[in-house]
mmCIF file with all atom_site columns, C-alpha atoms in Angstrom:
data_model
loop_
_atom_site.group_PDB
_atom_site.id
_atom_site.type_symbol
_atom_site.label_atom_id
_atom_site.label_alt_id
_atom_site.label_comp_id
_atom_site.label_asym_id
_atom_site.label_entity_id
_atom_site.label_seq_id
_atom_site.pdbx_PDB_ins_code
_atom_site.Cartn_x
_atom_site.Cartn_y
_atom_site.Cartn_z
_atom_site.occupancy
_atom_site.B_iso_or_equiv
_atom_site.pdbx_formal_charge
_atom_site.auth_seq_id
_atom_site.auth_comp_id
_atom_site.auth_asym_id
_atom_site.auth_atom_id
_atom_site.pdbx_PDB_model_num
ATOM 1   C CA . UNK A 1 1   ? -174.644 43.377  -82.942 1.00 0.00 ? 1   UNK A CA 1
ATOM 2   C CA . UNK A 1 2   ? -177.411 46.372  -82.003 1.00 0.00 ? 2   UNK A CA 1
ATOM 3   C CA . UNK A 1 3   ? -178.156 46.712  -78.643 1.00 0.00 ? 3   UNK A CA 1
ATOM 4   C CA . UNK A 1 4   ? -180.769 45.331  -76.668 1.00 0.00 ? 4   UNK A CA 1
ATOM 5   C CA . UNK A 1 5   ? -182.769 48.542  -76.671 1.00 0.00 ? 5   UNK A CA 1
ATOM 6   C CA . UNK A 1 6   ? -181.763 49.172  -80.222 1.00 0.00 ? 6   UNK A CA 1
ATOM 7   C CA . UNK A 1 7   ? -183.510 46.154  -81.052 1.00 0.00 ? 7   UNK A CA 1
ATOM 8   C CA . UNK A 1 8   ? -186.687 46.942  -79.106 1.00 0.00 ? 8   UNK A CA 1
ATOM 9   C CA . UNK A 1 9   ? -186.889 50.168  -80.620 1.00 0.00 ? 9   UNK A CA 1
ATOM 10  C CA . UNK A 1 10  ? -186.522 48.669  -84.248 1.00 0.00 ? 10  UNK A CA 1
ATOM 11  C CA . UNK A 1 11  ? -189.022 46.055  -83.972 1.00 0.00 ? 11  UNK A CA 1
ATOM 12  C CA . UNK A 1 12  ? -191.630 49.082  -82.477 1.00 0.00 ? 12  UNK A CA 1
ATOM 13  C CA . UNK A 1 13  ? -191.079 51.464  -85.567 1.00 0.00 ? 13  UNK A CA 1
ATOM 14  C CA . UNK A 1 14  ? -190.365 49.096  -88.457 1.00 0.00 ? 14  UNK A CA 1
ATOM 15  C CA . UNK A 1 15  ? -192.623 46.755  -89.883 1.00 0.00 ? 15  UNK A CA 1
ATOM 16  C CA . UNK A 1 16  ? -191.137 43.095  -89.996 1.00 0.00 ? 16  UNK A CA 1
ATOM 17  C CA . UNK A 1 17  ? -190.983 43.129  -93.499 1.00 0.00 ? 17  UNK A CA 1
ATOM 18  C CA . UNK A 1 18  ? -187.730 46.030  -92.675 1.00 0.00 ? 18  UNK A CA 1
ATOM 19  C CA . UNK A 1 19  ? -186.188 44.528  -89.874 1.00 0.00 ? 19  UNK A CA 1
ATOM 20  C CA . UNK A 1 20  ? -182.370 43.582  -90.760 1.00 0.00 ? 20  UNK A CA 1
ATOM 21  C CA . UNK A 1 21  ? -182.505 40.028  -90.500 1.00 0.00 ? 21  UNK A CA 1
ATOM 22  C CA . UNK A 1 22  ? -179.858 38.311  -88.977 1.00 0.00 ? 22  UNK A CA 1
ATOM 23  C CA . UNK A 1 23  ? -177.189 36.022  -91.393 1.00 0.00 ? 23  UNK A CA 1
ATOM 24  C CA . UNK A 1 24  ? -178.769 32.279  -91.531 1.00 0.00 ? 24  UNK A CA 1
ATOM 25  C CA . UNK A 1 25  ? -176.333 30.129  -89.816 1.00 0.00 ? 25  UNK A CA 1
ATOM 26  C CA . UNK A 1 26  ? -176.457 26.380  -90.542 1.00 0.00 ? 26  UNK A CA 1
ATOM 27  C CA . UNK A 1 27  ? -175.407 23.959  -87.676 1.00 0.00 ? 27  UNK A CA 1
ATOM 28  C CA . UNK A 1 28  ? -172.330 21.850  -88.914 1.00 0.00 ? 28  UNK A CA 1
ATOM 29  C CA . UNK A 1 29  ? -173.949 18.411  -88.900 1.00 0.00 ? 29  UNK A CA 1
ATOM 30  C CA . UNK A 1 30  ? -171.327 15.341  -87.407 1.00 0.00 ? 30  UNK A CA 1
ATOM 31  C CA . UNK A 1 31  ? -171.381 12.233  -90.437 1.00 0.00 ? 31  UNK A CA 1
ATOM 32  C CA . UNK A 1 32  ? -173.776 10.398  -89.125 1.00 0.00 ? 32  UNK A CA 1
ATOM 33  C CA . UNK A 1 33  ? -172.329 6.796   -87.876 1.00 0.00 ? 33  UNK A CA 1
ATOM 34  C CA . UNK A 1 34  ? -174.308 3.896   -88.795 1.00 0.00 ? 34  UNK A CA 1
ATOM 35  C CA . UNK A 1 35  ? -176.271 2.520   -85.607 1.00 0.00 ? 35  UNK A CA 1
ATOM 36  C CA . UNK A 1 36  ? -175.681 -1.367  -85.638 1.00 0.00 ? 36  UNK A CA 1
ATOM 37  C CA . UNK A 1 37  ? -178.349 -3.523  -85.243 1.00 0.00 ? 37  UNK A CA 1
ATOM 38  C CA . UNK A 1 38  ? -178.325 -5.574  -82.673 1.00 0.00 ? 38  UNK A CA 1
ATOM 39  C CA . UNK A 1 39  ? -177.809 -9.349  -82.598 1.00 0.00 ? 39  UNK A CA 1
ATOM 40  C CA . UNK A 1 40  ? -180.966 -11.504 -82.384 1.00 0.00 ? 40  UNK A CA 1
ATOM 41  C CA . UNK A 1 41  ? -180.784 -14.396 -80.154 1.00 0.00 ? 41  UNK A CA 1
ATOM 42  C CA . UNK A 1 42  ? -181.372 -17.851 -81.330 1.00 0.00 ? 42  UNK A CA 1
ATOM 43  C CA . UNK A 1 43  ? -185.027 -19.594 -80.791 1.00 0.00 ? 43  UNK A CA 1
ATOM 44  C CA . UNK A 1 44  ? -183.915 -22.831 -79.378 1.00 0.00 ? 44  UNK A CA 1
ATOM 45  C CA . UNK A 1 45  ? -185.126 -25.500 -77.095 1.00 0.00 ? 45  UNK A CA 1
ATOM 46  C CA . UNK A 1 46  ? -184.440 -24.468 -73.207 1.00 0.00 ? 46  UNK A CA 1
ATOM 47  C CA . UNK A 1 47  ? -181.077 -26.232 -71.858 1.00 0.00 ? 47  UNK A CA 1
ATOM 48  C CA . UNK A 1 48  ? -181.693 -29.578 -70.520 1.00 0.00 ? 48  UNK A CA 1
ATOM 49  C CA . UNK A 1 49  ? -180.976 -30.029 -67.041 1.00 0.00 ? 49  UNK A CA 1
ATOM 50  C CA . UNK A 1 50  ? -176.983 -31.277 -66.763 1.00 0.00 ? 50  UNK A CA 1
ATOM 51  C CA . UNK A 1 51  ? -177.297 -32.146 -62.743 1.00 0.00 ? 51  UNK A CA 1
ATOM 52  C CA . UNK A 1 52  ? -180.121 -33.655 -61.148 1.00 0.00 ? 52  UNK A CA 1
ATOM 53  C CA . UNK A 1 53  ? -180.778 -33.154 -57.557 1.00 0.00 ? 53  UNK A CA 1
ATOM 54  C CA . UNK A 1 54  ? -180.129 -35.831 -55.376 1.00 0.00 ? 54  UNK A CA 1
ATOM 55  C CA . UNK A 1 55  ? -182.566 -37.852 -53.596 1.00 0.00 ? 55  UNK A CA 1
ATOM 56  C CA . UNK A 1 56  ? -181.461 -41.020 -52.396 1.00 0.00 ? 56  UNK A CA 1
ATOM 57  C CA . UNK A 1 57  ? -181.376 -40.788 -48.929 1.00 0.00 ? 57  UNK A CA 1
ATOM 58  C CA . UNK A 1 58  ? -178.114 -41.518 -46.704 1.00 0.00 ? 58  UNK A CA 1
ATOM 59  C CA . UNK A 1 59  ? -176.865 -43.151 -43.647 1.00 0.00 ? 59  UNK A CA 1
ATOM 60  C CA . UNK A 1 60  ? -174.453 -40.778 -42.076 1.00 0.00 ? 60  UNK A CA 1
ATOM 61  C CA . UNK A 1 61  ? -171.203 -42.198 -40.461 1.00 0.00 ? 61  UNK A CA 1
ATOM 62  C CA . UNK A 1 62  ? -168.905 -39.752 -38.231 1.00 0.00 ? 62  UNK A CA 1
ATOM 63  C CA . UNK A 1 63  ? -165.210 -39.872 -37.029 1.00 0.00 ? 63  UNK A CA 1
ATOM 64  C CA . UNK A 1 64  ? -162.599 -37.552 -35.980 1.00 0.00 ? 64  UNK A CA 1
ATOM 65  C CA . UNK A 1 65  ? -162.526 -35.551 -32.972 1.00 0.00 ? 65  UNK A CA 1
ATOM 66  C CA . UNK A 1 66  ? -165.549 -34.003 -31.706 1.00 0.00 ? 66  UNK A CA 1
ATOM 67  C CA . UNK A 1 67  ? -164.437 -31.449 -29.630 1.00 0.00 ? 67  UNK A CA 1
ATOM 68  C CA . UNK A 1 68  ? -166.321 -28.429 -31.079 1.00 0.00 ? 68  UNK A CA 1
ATOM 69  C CA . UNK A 1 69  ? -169.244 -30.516 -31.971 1.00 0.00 ? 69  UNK A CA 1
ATOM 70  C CA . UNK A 1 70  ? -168.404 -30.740 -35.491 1.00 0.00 ? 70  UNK A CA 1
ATOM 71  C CA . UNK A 1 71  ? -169.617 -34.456 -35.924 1.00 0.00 ? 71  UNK A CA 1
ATOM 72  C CA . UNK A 1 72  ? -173.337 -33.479 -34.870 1.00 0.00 ? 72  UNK A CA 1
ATOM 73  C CA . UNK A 1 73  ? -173.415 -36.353 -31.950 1.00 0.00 ? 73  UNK A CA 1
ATOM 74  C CA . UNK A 1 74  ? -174.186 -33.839 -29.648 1.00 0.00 ? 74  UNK A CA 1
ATOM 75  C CA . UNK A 1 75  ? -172.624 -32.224 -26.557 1.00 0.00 ? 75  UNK A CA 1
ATOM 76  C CA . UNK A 1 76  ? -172.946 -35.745 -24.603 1.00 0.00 ? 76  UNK A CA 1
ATOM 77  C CA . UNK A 1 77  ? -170.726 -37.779 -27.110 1.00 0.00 ? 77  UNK A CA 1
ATOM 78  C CA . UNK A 1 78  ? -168.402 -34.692 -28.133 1.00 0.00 ? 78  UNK A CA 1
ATOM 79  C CA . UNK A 1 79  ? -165.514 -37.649 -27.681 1.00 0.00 ? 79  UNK A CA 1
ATOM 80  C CA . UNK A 1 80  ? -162.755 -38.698 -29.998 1.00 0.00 ? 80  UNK A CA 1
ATOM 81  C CA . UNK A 1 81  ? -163.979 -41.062 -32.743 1.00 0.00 ? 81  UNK A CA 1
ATOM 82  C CA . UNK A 1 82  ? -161.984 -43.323 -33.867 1.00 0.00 ? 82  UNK A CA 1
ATOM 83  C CA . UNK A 1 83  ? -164.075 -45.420 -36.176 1.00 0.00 ? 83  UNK A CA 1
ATOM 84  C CA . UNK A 1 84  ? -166.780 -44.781 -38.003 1.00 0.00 ? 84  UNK A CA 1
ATOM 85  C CA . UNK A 1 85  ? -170.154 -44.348 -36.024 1.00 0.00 ? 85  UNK A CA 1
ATOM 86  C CA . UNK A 1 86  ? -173.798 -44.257 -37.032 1.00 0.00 ? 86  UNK A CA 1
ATOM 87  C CA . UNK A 1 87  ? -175.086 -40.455 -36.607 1.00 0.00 ? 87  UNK A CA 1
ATOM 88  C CA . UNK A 1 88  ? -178.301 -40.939 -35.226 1.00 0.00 ? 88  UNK A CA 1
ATOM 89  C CA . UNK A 1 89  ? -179.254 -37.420 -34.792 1.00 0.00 ? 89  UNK A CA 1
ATOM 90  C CA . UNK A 1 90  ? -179.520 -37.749 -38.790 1.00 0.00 ? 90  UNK A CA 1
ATOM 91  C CA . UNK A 1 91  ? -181.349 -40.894 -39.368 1.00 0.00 ? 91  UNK A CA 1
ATOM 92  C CA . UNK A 1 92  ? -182.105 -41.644 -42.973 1.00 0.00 ? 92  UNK A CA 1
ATOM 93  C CA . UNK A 1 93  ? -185.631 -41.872 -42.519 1.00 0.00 ? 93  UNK A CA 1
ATOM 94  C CA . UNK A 1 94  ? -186.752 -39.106 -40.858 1.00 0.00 ? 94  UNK A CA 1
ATOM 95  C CA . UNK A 1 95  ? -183.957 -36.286 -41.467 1.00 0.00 ? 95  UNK A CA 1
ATOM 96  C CA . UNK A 1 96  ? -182.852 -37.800 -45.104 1.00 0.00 ? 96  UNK A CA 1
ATOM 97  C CA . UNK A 1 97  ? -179.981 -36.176 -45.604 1.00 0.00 ? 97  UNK A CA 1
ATOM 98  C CA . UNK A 1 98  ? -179.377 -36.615 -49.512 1.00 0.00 ? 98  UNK A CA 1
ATOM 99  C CA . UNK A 1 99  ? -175.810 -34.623 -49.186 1.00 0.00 ? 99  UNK A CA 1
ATOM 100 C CA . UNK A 1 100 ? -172.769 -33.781 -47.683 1.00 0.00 ? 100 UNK A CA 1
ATOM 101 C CA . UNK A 1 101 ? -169.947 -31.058 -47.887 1.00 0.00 ? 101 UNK A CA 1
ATOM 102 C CA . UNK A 1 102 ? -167.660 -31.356 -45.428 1.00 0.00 ? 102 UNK A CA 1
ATOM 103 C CA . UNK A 1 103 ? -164.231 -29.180 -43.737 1.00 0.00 ? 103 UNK A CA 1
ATOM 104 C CA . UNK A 1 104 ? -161.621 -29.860 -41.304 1.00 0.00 ? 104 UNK A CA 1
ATOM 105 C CA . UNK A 1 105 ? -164.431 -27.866 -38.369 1.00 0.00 ? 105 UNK A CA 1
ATOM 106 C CA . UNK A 1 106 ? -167.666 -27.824 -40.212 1.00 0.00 ? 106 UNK A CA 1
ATOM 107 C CA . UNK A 1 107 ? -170.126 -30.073 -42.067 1.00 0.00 ? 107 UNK A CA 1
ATOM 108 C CA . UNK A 1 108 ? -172.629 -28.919 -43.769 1.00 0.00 ? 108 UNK A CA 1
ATOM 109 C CA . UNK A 1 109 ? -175.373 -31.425 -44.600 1.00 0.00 ? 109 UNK A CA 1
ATOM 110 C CA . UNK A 1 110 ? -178.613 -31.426 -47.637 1.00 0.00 ? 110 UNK A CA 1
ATOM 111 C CA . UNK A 1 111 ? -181.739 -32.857 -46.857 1.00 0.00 ? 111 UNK A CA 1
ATOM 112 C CA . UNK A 1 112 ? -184.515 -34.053 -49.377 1.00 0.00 ? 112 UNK A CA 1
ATOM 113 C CA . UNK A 1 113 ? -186.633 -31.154 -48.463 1.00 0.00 ? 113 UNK A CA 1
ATOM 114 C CA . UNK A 1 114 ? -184.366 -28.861 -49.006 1.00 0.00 ? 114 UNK A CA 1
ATOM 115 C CA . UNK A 1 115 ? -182.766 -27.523 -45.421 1.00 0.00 ? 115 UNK A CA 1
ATOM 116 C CA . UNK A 1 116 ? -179.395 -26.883 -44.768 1.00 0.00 ? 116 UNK A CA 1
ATOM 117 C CA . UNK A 1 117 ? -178.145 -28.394 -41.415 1.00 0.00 ? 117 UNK A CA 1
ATOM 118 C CA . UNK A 1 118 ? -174.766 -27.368 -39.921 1.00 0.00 ? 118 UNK A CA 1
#
């Protein structure tokens, strides 16, 4: 390959008709892979709802031992339980709790607007 001021010189005294062109080199194409198409989804009808929300509002009833507060009586009545006692701190009608998830020290309880109570 001429060198760099070889070159400069050539292009300066020949026209470019003269110049020694250099050998045509074709890029080895890769086989082209088919690209393939991607899958359409379906038109249908939007899933109908499989659980309803609950809204029937519920008396709760407590037992157990309420020594960390976990029945929600309050610090006042934090007493062993033994049968099963109106909560009044979550009356039906103005709390409504609709649900209930309960553990061995927590309860966690749904209302009908939506609030979590623990």
């Amino acid at each position: 390959m001429p060198s760099r001021k070889r070159r400069a010189q050539e292009h300066m005294t020949n026209p470019p008709s003269k110049r020694a062109k250099a050998p045509a080199v074709k890029a080895a194409r890769a086989p082209s892979k088919a690209i393939p198409q991607t899958r359409r989804r379906r038109e249908t009808a939007p899933n109908p709802i499989q659980n309803a929300a609950p809204t029937t509002r519920l008396e709760v009833f407590v037992f157990g031992k309420g020594s960390a507060g976990e029945l929600g009586l309050g610090t006042r009545n934090s007493i062993d339980v033994k049968r099963p006692r109106l909560n009044t701190n979550l009356d039906a009608k103005s709390v409504g709790v609709v649900d209930i998830a309960t553990g061995g020290m927590h309860a966690v309880a749904l209302t009908h607007d939506n609030k979590v109570l623990t």
